[in-house]
Short mmCIF file of C-alpha atoms and ligand atoms in Angstrom, two decimals:
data_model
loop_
_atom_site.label_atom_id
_atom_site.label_comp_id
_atom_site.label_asym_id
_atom_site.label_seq_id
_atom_site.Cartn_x
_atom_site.Cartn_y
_atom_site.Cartn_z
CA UNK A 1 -0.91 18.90 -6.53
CA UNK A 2 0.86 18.54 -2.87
CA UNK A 3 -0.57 16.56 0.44
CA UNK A 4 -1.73 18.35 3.28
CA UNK A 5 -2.49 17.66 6.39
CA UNK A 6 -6.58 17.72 7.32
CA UNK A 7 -6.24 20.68 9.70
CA UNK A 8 -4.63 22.93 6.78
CA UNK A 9 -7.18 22.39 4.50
CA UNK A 10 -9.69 25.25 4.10
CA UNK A 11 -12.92 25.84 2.53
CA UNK A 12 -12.13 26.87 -1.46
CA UNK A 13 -8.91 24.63 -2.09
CA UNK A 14 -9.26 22.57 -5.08
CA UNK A 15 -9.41 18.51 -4.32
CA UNK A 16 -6.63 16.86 -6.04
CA UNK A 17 -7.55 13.01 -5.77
CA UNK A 18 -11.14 11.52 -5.41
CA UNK A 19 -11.83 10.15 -1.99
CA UNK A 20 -14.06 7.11 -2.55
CA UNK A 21 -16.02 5.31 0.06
CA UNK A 22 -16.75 1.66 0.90
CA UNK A 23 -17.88 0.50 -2.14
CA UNK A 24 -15.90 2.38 -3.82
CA UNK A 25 -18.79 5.11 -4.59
CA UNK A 26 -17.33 8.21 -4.98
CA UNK A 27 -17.71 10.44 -1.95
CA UNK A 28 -15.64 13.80 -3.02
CA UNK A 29 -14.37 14.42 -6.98
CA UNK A 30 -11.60 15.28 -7.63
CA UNK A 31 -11.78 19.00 -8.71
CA UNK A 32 -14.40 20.05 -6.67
CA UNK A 33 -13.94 23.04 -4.13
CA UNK A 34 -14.22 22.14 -0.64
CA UNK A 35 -16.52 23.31 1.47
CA UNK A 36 -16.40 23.90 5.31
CA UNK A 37 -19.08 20.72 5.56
CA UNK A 38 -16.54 18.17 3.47
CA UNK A 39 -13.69 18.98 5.65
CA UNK A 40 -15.90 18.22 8.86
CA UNK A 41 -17.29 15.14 7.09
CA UNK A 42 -13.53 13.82 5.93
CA UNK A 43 -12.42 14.38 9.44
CA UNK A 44 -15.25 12.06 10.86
CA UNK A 45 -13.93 9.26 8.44
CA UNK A 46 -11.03 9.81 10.17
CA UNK A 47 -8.98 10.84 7.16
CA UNK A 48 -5.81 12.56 7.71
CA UNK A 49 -4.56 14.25 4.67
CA UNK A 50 -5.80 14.66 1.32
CA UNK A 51 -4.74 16.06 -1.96
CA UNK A 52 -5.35 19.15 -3.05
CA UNK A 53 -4.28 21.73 -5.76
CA UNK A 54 -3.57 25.45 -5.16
CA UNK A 55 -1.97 28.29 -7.15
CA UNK A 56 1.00 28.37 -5.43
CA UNK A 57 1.77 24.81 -5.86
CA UNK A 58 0.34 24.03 -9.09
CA UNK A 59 3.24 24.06 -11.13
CA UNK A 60 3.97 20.75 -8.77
CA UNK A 61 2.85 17.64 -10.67
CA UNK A 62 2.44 14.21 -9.36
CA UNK A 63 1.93 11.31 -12.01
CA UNK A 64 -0.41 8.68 -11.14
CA UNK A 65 0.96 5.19 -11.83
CA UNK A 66 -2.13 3.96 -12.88
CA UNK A 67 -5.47 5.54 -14.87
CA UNK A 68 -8.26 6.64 -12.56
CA UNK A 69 -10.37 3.73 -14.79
CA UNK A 70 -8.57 1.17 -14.45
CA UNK A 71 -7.62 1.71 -10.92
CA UNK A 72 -11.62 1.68 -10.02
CA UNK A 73 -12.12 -1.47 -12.61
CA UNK A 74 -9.65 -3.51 -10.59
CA UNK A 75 -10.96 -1.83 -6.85
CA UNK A 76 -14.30 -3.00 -7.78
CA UNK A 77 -13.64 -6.48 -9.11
CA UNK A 78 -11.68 -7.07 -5.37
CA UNK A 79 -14.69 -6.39 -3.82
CA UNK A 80 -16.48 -8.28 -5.62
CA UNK A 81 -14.12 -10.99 -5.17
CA UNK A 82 -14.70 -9.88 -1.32
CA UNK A 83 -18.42 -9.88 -0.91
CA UNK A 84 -18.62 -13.10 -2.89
CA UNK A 85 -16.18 -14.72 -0.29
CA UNK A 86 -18.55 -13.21 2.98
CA UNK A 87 -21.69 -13.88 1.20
CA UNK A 88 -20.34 -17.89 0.96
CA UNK A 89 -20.09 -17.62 5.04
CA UNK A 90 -23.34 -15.54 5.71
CA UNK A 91 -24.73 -18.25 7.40
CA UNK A 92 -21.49 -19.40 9.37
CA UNK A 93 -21.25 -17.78 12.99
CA UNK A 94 -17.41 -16.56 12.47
CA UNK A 95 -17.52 -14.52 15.11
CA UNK A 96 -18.08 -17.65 17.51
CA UNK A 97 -15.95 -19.80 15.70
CA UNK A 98 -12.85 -21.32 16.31
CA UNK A 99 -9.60 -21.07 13.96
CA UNK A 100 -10.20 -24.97 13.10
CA UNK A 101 -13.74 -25.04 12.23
CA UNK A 102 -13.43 -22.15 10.17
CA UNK A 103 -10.78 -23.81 7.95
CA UNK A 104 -13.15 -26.90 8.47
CA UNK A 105 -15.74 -24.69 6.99
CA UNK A 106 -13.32 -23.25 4.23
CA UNK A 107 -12.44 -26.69 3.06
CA UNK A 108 -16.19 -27.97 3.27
CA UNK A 109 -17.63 -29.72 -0.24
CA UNK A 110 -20.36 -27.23 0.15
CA UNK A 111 -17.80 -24.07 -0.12
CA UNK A 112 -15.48 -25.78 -2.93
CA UNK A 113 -18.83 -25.83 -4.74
CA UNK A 114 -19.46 -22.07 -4.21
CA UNK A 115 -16.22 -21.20 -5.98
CA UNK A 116 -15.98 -23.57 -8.52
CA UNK A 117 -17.63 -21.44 -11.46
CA UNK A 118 -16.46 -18.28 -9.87
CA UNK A 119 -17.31 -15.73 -11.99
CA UNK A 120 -15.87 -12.93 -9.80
CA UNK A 121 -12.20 -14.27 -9.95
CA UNK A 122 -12.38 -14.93 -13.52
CA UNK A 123 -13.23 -11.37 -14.02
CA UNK A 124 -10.75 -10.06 -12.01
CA UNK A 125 -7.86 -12.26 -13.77
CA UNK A 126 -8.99 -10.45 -17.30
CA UNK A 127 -8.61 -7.14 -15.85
CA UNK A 128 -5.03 -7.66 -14.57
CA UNK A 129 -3.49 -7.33 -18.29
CA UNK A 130 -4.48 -3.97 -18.29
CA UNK A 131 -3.26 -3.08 -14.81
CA UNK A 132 0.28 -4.84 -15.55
CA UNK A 133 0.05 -2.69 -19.22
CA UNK A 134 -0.68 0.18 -17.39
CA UNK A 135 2.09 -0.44 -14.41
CA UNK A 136 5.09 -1.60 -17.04
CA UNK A 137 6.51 1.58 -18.66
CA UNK A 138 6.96 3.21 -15.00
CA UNK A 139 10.29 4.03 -13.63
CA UNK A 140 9.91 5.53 -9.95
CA UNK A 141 7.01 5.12 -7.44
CA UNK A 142 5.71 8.29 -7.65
CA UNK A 143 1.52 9.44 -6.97
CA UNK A 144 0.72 6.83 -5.11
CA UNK A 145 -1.01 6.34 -2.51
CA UNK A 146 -4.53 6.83 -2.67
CA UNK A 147 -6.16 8.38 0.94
CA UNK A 148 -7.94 5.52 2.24
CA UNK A 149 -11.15 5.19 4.55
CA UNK A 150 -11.46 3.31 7.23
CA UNK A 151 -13.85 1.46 5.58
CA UNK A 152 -12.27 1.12 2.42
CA UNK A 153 -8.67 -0.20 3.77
CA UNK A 154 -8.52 -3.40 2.76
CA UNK A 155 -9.32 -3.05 -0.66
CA UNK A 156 -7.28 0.20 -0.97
CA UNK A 157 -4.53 -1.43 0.69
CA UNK A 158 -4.80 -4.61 -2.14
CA UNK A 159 -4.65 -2.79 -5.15
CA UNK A 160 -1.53 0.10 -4.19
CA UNK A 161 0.34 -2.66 -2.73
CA UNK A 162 -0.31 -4.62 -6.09
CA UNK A 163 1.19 -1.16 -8.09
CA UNK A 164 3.87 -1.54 -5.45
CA UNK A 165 4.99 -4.98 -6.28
CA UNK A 166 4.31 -5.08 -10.10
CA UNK A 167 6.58 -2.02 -10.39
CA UNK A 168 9.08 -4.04 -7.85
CA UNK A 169 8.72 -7.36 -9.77
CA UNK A 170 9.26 -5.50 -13.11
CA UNK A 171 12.10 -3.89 -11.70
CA UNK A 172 13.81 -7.62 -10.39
CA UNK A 173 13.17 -8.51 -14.13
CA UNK A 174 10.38 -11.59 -13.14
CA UNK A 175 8.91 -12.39 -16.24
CA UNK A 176 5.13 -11.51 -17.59
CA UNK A 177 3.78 -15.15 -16.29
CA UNK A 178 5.09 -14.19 -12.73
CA UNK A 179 3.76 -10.42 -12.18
CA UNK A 180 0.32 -12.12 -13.21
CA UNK A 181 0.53 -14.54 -10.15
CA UNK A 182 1.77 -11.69 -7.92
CA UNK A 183 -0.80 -9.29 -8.91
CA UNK A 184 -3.56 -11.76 -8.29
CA UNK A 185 -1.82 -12.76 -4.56
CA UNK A 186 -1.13 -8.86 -3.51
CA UNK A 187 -4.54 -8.50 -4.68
CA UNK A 188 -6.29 -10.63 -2.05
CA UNK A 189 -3.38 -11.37 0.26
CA UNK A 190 -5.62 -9.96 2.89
CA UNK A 191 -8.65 -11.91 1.76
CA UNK A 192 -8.11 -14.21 5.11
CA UNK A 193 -9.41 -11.07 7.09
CA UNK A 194 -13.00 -11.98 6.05
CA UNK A 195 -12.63 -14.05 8.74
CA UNK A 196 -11.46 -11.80 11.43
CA UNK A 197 -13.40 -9.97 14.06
CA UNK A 198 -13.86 -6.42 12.77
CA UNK A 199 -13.94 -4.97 15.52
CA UNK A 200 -10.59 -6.26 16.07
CA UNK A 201 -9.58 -4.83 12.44
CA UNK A 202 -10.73 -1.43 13.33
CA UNK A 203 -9.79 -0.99 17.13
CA UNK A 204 -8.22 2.11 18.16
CA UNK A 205 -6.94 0.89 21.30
CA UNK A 206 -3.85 -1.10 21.67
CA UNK A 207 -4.57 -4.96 21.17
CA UNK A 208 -4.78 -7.70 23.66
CA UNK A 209 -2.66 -10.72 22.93
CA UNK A 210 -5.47 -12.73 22.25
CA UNK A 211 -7.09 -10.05 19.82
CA UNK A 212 -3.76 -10.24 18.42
CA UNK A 213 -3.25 -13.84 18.39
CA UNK A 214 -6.70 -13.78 16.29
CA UNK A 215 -5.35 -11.39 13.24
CA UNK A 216 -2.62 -13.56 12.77
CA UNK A 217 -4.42 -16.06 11.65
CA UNK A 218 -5.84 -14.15 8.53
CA UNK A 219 -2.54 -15.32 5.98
CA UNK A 220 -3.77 -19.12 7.00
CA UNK A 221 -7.79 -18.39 6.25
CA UNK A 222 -5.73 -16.72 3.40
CA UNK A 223 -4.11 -19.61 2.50
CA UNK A 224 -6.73 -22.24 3.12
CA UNK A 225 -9.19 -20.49 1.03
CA UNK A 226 -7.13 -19.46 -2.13
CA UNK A 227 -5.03 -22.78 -2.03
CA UNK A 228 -7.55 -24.67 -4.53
CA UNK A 229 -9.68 -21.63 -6.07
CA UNK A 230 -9.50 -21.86 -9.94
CA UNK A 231 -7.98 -18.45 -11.66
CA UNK A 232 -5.39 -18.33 -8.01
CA UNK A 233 -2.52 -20.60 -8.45
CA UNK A 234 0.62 -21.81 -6.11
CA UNK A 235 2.30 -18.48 -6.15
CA UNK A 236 -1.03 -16.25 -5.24
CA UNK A 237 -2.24 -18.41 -2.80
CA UNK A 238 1.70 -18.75 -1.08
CA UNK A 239 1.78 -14.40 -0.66
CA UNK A 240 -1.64 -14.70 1.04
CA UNK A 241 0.26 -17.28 3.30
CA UNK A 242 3.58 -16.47 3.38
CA UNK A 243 3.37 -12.27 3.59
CA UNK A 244 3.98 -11.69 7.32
CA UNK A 245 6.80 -13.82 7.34
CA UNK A 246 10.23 -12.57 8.32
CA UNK A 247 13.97 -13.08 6.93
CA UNK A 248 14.96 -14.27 10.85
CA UNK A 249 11.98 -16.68 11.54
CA UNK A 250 9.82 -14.11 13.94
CA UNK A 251 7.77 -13.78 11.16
CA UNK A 252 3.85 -15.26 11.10
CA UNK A 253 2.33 -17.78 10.77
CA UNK A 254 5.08 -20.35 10.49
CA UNK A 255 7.92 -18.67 11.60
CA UNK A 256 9.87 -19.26 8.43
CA UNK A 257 13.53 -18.38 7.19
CA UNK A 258 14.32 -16.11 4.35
CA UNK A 259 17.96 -16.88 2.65
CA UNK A 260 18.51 -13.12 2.29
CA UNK A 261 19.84 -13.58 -1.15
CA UNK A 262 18.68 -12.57 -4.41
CA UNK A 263 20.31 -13.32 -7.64
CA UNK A 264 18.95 -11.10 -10.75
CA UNK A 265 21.52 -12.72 -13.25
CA UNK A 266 19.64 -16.27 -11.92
CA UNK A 267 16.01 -15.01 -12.00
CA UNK A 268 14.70 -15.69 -15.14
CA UNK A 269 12.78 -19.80 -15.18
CA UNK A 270 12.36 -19.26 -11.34
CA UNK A 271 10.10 -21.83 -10.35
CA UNK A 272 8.46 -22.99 -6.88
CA UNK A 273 8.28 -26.22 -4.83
CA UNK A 274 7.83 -27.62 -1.42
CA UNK A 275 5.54 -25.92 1.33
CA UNK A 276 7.89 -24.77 3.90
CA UNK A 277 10.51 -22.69 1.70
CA UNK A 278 10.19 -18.62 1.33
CA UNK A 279 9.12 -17.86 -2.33
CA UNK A 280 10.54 -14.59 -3.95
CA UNK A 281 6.99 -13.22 -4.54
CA UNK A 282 6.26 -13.26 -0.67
CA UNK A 283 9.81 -11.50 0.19
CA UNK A 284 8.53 -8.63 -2.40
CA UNK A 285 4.71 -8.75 -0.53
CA UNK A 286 6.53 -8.68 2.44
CA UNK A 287 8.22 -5.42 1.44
CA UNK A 288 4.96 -3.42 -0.26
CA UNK A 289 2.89 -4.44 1.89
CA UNK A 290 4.55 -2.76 5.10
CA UNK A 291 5.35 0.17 2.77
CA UNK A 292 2.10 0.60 2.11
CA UNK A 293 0.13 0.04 5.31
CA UNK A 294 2.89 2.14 7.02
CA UNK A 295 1.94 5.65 5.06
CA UNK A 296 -1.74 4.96 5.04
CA UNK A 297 -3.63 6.51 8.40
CA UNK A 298 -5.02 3.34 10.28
CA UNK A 299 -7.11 3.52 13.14
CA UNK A 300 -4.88 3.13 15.75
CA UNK A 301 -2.01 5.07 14.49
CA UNK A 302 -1.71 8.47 11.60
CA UNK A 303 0.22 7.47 8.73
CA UNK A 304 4.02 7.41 9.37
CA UNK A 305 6.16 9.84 7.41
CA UNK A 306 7.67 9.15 4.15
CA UNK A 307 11.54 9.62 4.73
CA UNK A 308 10.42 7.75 8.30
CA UNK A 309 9.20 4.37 6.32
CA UNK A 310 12.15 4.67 3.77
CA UNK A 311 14.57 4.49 7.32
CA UNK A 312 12.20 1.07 8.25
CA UNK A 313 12.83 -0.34 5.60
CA UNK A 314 16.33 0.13 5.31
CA UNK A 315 16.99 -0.64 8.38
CA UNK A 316 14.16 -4.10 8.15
CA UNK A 317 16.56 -5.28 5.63
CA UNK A 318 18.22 -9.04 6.72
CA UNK A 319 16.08 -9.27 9.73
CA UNK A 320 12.60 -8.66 8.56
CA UNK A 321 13.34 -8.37 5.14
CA UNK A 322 15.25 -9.68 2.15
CA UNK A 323 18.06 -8.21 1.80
CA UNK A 324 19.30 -7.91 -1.59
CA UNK A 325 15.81 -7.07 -1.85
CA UNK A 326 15.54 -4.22 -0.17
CA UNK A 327 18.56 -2.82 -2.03
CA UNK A 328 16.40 -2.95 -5.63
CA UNK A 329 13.38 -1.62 -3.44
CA UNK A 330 15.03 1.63 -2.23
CA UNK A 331 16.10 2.70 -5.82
CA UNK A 332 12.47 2.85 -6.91
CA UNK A 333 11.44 4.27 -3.64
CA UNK A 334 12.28 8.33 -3.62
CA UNK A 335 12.74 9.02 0.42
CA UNK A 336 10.76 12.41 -0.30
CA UNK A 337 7.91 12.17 -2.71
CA UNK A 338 6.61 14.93 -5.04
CA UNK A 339 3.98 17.27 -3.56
CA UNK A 340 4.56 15.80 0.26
CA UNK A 341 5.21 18.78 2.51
CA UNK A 342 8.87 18.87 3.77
CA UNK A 343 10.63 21.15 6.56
CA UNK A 344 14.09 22.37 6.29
CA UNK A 345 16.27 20.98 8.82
CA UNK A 346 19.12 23.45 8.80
CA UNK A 347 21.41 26.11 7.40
CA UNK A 348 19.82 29.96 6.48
CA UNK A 349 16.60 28.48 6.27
CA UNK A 350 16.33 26.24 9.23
CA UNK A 351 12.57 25.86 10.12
CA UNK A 352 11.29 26.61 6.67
CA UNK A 353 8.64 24.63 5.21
CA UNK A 354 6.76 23.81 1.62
CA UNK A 355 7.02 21.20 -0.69
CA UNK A 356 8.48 18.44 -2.75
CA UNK A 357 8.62 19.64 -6.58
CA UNK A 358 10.38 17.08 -8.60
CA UNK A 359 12.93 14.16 -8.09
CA UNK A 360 16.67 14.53 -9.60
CA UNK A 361 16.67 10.95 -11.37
CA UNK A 362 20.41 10.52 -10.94
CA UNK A 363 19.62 11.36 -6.80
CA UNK A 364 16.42 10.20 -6.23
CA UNK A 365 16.56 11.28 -2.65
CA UNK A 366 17.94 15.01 -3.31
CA UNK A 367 14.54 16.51 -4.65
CA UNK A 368 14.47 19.75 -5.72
CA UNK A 369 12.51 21.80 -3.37
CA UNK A 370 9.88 24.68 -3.03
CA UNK A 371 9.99 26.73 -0.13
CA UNK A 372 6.42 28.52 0.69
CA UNK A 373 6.87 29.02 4.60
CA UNK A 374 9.32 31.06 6.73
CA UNK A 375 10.34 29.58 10.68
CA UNK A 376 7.35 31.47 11.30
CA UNK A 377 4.89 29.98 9.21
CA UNK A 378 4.18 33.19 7.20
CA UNK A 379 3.88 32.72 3.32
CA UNK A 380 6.96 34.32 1.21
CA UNK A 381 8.02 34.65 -2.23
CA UNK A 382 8.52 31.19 -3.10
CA UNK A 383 12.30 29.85 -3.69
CA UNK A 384 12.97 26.58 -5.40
CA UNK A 385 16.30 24.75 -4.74
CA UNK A 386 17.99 21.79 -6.31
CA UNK A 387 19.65 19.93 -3.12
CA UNK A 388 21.17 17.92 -5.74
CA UNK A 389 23.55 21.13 -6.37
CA UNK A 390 23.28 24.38 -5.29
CA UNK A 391 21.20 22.93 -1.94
CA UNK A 392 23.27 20.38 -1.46
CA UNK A 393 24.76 20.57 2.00
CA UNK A 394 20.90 21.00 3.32
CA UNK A 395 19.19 18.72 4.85
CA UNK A 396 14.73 18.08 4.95
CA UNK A 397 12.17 15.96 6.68
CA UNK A 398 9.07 15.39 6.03
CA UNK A 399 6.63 17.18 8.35
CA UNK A 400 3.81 14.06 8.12
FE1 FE2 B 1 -1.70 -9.11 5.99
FE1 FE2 B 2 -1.71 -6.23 3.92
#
């Protein structure tokens, strides 16, 4: 299975993930040969690339991290967990509120009520056992993400950045009590964007400062909401708050200081107190969640290159990010994923293109390679090379 882009998809290739739409119905299955109409009607949802599976690439396997099951189990109960939230403010005029009377409203008896036997939340704390299960015997982010809607973003956007951070908090060594809370907070650490224009959310154009001004308020709604919700906790209801903030202090909403230091001999008994300090499980959501909503297409922008978002981060590391961090991050990250379409950058075949086949464990980022695509963009015999060895002096980039 490889990624392509939209325009190189033609009618008779073989869909390699299901695209799902806002309810998380599913719109195309997985298997299913495209037609000229789905192409048209996955362009107009404004989706970019897709997966798909042809004979000349499918001896390329991708492993998802999680089961297509459980994956929709836990989609659905954030939505759930969604509507109940919007359905508790039908009758509030958000729109034409203010920031302070819609935490006024948040905090109001009559709201506290609405989630006190919430059903929705308890449901979607049971399921998180199997998600963690599923997520713990995984090495290397690898088949990830899923080719989000416009529509279906947010929820999209929860559960890979969840995958994200349970395979980055397994990796740090946080025990089985903490990748519970940080599943539940990457799960709804958007949740404050319930109460966000969304025609804000989905603008194309470039934002205003006030427009902007207004989606940085959606970790405090966050925060204000979650903060005394039964089945949420300190730690959840702190990465709803606390993921936009930065190492340096230009971070949102608060502005607050990261120590850039990480101690994995140290980590086990970590505990949390006081308001205004950085927790660990932030740093992480502050890491897999701009992973995440860098590679996904968003409205106002395609999604940015793999080997692109690898260099961000890297290069985010002390100012916006933690760090030591960012160090354990990269070594689960491979810079070229399987199946992503890569160009060669130089030597004898400068200009030739195909595909990502599999990683070299011991060099995550030197892949071995198949090439499908001369400079001229005519199909040849296919040649796979190891850049760990015999390839080693070439050098790739990924072409979106
Ligand atoms: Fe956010
Ligand atoms: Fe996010």
């Amino acid at each position: 299975m490889i990624r392509r882009h939209i325009n190189n998809i033609a009618p008779g290739m073989v869909l390699g993930k299901t695209i799902y739409g806002d309810n998380y119905e599913i719109l195309l299955k997985k298997g299913i040969e495209l037609t000229n109409d789905h192409i048209q009607g996955l362009k107009k949802r404004g989706i970019v690339c897709v997966y798909v599976e042809d004979d000349d690439t499918a001896d390329i396997i991708t492993h998802d991290i999680i089961s297509e099951k459980v994956r929709t189990m836990v989609t659905k109960d954030v939505i759930r967990t969604y509507k109940k939230v919007s359905d508790s403010f039908k009758d509030s005029n958000l729109k034409e509120s203010t920031s302070e009377s819609i935490i006024n409203s948040i905090n109001s008896a009559k709201i506290k009520k609405a989630f006190q036997q919430n059903i929705e939340l308890k449901q979607l704390n049971n399921g998180i056992n199997l998600f963690i299960d599923e997520i713990m015997d995984k090495e290397i982010l690898t088949g990830l993400n899923t080719i989000k809607t416009h529509d279906n973003y947010t929820y999209e956007h929860s559960v890979d950045s969840a995958i994200v951070a349970l395979m980055f908090a397994k990796r740090l060594r946080l025990d089985s009590n903490k990748l519970k809370q940080i599943a539940i907070g990457e799960l709804l650490h958007d949740i404050g964007k319930i109460f966000i224009d969304p025609e804000i959310l989905n603008k194309q154009e470039k934002l205003s400062d006030h427009e902007n001004e207004q989606i940085k308020k959606h970790p405090v709604f966050g925060y204000e909401l979650l903060k005394d919700m039964e089945h949420v906790g300190f730690v959840a209801a702190h990465i709803a708050y606390q993921h936009h903030e930065w190492q340096d202090g230009t971070g949102y909403p608060r502005g607050l200081k990261g120590s850039n230091t990480f101690d994995i001999a140290n980590v086990k008994g970590i505990s949390y107190s006081g308001e205004d300090k950085l927790i660990l499980p932030a740093e992480i959501a502050a890491i897999t969640d701009f992973y995440d909503a860098c590679v996904t297409n968003r409205p106002f922008r395609p999604p940015i290159p793999h080997d692109i978002v690898y260099e961000l981060i890297r290069n985010g590391a002390e100012t916006h990010f933690n760090n030591e961090l960012v160090k354990y991050f990269l070594e689960l990250l491979p810079k070229y994923p399987v199946g992503i379409e890569i160009k060669i950058k130089n030597g004898t075949y400068e200009g030739f293109a195909g595909f990502v086949f599999s990683l070299n464990r011991e060099s995550l980022n030197r892949p071995i390679i198949k090439i499908l695509y001369d400079n001229n963009k005519n199909k040849i015999k296919p040649i796979v090379i190891d850049l760990s060895s015999e390839g080693k002096d070439i050098n790739i980039q990924c072409v979106f």
